[in-house]
CSV table of C-alpha atoms in Angstrom, one decimal:
chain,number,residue,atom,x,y,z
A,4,UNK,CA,7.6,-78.6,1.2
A,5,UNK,CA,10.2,-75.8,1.5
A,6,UNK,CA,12.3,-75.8,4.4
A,7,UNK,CA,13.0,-72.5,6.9
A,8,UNK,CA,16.0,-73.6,8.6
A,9,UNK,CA,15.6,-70.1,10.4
A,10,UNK,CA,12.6,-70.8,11.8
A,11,UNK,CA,11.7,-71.3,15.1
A,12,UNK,CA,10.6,-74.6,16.2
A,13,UNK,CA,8.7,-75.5,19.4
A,14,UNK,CA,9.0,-76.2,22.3
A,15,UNK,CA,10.7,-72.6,23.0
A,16,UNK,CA,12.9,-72.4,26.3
A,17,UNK,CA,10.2,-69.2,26.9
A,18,UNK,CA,6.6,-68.5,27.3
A,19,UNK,CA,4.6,-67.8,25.2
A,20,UNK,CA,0.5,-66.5,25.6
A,21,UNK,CA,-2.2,-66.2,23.3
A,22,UNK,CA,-3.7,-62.6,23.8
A,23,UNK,CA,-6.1,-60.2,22.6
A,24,UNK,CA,-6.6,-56.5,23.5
A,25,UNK,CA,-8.8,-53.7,22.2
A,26,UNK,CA,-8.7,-50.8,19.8
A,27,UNK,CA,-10.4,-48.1,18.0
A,28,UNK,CA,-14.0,-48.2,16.4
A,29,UNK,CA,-14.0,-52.2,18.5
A,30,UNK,CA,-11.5,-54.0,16.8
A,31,UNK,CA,-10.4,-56.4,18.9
A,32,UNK,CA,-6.6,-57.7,18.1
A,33,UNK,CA,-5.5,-60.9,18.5
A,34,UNK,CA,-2.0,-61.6,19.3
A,35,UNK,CA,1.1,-63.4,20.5
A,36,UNK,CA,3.4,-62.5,24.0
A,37,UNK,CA,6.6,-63.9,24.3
A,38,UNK,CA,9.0,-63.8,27.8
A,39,UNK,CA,11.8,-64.9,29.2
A,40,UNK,CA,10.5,-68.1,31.3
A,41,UNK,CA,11.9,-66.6,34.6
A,42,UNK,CA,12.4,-63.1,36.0
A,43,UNK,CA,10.0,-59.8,35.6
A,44,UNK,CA,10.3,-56.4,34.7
A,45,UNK,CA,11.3,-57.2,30.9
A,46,UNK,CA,11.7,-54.6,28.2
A,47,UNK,CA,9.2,-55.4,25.5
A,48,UNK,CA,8.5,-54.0,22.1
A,49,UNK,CA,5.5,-54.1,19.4
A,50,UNK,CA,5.8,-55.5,16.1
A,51,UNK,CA,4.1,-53.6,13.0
A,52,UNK,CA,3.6,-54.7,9.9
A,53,UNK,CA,4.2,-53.5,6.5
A,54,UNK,CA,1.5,-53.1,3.8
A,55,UNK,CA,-1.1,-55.3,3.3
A,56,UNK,CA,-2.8,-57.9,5.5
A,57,UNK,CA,-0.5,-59.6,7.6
A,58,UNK,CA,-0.8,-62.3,10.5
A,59,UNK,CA,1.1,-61.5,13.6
A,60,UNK,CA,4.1,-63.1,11.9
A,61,UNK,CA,3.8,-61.4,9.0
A,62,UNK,CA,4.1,-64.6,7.1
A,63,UNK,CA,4.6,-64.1,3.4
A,64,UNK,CA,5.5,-66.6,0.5
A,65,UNK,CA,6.4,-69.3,2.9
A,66,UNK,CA,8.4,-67.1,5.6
A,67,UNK,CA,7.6,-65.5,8.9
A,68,UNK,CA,10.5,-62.7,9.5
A,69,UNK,CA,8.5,-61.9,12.5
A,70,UNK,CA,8.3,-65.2,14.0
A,71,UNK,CA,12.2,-65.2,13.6
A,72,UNK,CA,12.9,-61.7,15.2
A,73,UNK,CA,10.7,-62.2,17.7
A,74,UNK,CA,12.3,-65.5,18.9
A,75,UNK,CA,15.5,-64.0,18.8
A,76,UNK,CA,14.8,-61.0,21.3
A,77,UNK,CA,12.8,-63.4,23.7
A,78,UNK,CA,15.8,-65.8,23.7
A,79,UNK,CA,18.0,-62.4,24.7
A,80,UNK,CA,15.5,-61.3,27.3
A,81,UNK,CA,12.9,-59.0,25.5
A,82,UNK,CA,9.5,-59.3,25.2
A,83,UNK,CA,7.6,-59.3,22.6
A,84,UNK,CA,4.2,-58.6,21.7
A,85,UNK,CA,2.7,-59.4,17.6
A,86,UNK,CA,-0.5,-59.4,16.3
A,87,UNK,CA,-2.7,-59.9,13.8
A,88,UNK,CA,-3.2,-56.9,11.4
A,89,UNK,CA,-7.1,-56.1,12.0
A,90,UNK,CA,-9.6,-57.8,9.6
A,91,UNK,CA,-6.8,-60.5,9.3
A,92,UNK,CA,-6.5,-63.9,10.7
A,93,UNK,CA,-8.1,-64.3,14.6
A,94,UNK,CA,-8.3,-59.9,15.0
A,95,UNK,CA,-11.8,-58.4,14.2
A,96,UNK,CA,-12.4,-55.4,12.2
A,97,UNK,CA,-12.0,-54.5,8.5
A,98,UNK,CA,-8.6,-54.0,7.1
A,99,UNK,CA,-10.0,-53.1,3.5
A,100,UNK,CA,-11.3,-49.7,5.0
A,101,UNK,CA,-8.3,-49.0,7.5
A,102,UNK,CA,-6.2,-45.9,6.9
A,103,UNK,CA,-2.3,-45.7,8.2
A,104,UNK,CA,-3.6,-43.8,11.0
A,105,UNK,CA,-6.0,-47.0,12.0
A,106,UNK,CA,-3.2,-49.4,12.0
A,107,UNK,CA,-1.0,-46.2,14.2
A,108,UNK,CA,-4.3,-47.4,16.6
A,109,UNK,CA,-4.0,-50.6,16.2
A,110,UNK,CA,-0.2,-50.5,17.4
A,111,UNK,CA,-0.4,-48.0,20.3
A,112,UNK,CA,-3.6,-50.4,21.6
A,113,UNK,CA,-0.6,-52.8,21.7
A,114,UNK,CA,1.7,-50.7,23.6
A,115,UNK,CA,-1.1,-49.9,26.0
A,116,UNK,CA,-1.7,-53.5,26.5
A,117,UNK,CA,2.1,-54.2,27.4
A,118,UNK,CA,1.4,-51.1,29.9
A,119,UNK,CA,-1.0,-52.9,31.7
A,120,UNK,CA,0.9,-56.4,31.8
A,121,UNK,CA,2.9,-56.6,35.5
A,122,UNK,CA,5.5,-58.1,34.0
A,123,UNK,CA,6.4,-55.5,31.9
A,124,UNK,CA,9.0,-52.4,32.2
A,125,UNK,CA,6.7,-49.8,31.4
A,126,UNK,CA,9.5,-47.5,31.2
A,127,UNK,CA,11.2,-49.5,28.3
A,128,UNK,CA,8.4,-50.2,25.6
A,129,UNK,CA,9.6,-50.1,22.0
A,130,UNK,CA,8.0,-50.0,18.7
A,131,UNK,CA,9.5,-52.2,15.8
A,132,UNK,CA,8.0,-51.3,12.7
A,133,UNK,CA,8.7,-52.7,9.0
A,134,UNK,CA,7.9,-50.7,6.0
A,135,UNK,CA,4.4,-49.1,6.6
A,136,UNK,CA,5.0,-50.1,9.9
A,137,UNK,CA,8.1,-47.7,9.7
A,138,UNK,CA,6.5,-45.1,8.7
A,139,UNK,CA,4.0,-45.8,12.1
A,140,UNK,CA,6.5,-46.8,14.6
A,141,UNK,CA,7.8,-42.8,14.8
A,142,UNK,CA,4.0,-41.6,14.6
A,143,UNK,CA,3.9,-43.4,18.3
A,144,UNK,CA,7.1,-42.1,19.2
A,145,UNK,CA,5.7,-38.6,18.7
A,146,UNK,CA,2.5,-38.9,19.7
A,147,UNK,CA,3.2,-40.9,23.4
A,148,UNK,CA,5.9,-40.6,25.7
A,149,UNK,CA,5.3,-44.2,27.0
A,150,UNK,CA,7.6,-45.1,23.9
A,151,UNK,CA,10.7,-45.1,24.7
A,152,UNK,CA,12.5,-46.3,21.5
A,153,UNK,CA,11.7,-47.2,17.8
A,154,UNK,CA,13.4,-49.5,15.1
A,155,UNK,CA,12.0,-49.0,11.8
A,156,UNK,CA,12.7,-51.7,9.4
A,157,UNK,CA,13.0,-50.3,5.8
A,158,UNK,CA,11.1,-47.5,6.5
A,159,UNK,CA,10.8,-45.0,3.9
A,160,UNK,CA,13.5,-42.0,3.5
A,161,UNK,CA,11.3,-40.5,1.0
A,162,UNK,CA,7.6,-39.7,0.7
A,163,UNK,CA,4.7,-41.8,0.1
A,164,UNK,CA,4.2,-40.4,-3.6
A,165,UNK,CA,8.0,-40.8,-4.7
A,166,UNK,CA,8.0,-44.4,-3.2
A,167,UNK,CA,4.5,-45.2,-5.3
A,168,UNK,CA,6.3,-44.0,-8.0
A,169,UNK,CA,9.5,-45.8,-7.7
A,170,UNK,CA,7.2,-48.5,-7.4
A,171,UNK,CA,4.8,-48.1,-10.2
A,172,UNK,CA,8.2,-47.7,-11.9
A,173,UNK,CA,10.0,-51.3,-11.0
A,174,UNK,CA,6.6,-52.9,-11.2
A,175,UNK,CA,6.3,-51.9,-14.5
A,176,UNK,CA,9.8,-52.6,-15.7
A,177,UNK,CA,9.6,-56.1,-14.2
A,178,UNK,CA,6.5,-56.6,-15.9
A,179,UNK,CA,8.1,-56.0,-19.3
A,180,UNK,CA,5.5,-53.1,-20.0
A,181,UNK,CA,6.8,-51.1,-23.6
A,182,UNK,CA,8.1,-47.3,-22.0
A,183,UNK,CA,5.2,-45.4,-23.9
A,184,UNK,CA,2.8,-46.7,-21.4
A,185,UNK,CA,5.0,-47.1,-18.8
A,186,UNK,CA,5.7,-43.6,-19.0
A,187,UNK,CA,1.9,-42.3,-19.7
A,188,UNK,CA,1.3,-44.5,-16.8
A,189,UNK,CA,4.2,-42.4,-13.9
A,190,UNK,CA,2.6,-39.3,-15.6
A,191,UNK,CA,-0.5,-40.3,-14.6
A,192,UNK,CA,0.4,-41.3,-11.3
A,193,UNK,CA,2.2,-38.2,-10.4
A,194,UNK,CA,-1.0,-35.7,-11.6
A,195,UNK,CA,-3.2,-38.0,-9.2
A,196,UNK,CA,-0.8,-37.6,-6.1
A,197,UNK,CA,-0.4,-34.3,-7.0
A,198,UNK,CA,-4.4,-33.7,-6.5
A,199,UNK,CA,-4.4,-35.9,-3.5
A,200,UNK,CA,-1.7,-33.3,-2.0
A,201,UNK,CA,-3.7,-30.5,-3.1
A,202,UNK,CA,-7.1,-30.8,-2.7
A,203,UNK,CA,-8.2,-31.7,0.9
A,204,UNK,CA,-11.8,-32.7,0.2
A,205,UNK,CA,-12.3,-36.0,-0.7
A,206,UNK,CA,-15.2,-35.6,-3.3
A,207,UNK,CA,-13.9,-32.8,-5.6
A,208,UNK,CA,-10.8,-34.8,-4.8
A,209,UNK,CA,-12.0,-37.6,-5.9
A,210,UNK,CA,-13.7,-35.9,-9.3
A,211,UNK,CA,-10.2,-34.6,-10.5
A,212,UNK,CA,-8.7,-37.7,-10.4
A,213,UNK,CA,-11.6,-39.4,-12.5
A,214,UNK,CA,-11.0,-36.5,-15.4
A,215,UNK,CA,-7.5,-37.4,-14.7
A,216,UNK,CA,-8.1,-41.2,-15.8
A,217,UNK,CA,-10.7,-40.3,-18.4
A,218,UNK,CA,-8.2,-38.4,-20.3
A,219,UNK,CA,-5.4,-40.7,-20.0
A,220,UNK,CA,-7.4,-43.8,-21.2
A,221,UNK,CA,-8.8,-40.8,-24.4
A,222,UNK,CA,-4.8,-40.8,-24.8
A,223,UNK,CA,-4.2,-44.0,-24.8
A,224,UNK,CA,-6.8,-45.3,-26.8
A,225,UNK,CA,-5.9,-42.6,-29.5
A,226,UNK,CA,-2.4,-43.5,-29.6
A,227,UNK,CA,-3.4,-47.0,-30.1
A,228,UNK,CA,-5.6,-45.8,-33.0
A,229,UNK,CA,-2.3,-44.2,-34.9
């Protein structure tokens, strides 16, 4: 078994409740409060979580870097509210079919919550988003005024097509894949976002990008041929 020495271990000197709390199209989140164990009118914020399903401590290949943050700002008088990403763990829904804009939902449902909870400064409610969640933490910020700050956690300082494509890019490299394809593949990539910039209904849309594909495999498969 590998050992987290940064990881918190119970019993916490704070509380801690199990909580749940709707959002759009009757998800219902499932979650995790942590609070300083005496006093009241805390300043809280919302975890979000980067791409992909994630548990509310967005546990991945052995480590929980939200369990560890969160722990930290409790222990420094913060609350802190995580949850479940929806269609994962205890939260209902379906995460398979759930845009950026859903999960934007999902985190604001969590900000309401916090609104409701007497304990709560409702004046100083934050959003701490990582990766996608960066890209949603400012979406809130925007759209409410009952946030009153944001941390974004490598959030993207490009767009979404150039970080697919760095990504596609690295992927690729680390995979070892010979540069003809790797390069048929990034052209490929960056004629579908192109379309998906472009065209703004989803079935013709959807159409180009299939010609798209169809010609690249006709490519590649005639290349192969030589």
């Amino acid at each position: 078994i590998v050992k987290h020495p940064q990881e918190p271990q119970r019993p916490f000197p704070y509380k801690e409740e199990e909580v749940s709390f709707a959002s759009t199209g009757g998800t219902v989140l499932a979650g995790t409060l942590t609070y300083p164990s005496t006093g009241g009118n805390f300043p809280a914020v919302v975890m979000v979580t980067g791409s992909g399903p994630q548990n509310r401590d967005e546990e991945i290949l052995g480590h929980k870097p939200f369990l560890v943050i969160s722990d930290y700002l409790t222990r420094h008088g913060i609350a802190v509210l995580r949850f479940d990403d929806r269609g994962t763990a205890v939260s209902t829904g379906n995460f398979a079919t759930a845009t950026t804009k859903d999960f934007a939902d999902d985190a604001m449902a969590g900000a309401n919550y916090l609104l409701t909870n007497k304990i709560i400064n409702p004046k100083r409610i934050g959003v701490i988003g990582h990766s996608e969640g960066g890209i949603i933490a400012p979406m809130l910020a925007s759209a409410s005024n009952d946030v009153a700050s944001i941390v974004m956690l490598a959030g993207p300082g490009v767009s979404g097509d150039k970080i697919l494509e760095l990504q596609s890019e690295l992927i690729g490299r680390a995979e070892k894949i010979n540069e003809d394809t790797l390069k048929m593949n990034l052209e490929l990539d960056k004629k579908i976002y192109a379309v998906i910039k472009k065209v703004k209904n989803n079935e013709k849309a959807g159409a180009k990008i299939r010609k798209l594909i169809m010609a690249s495999l006709s490519d590649s498969l005639k290349n192969d041929l030589k």
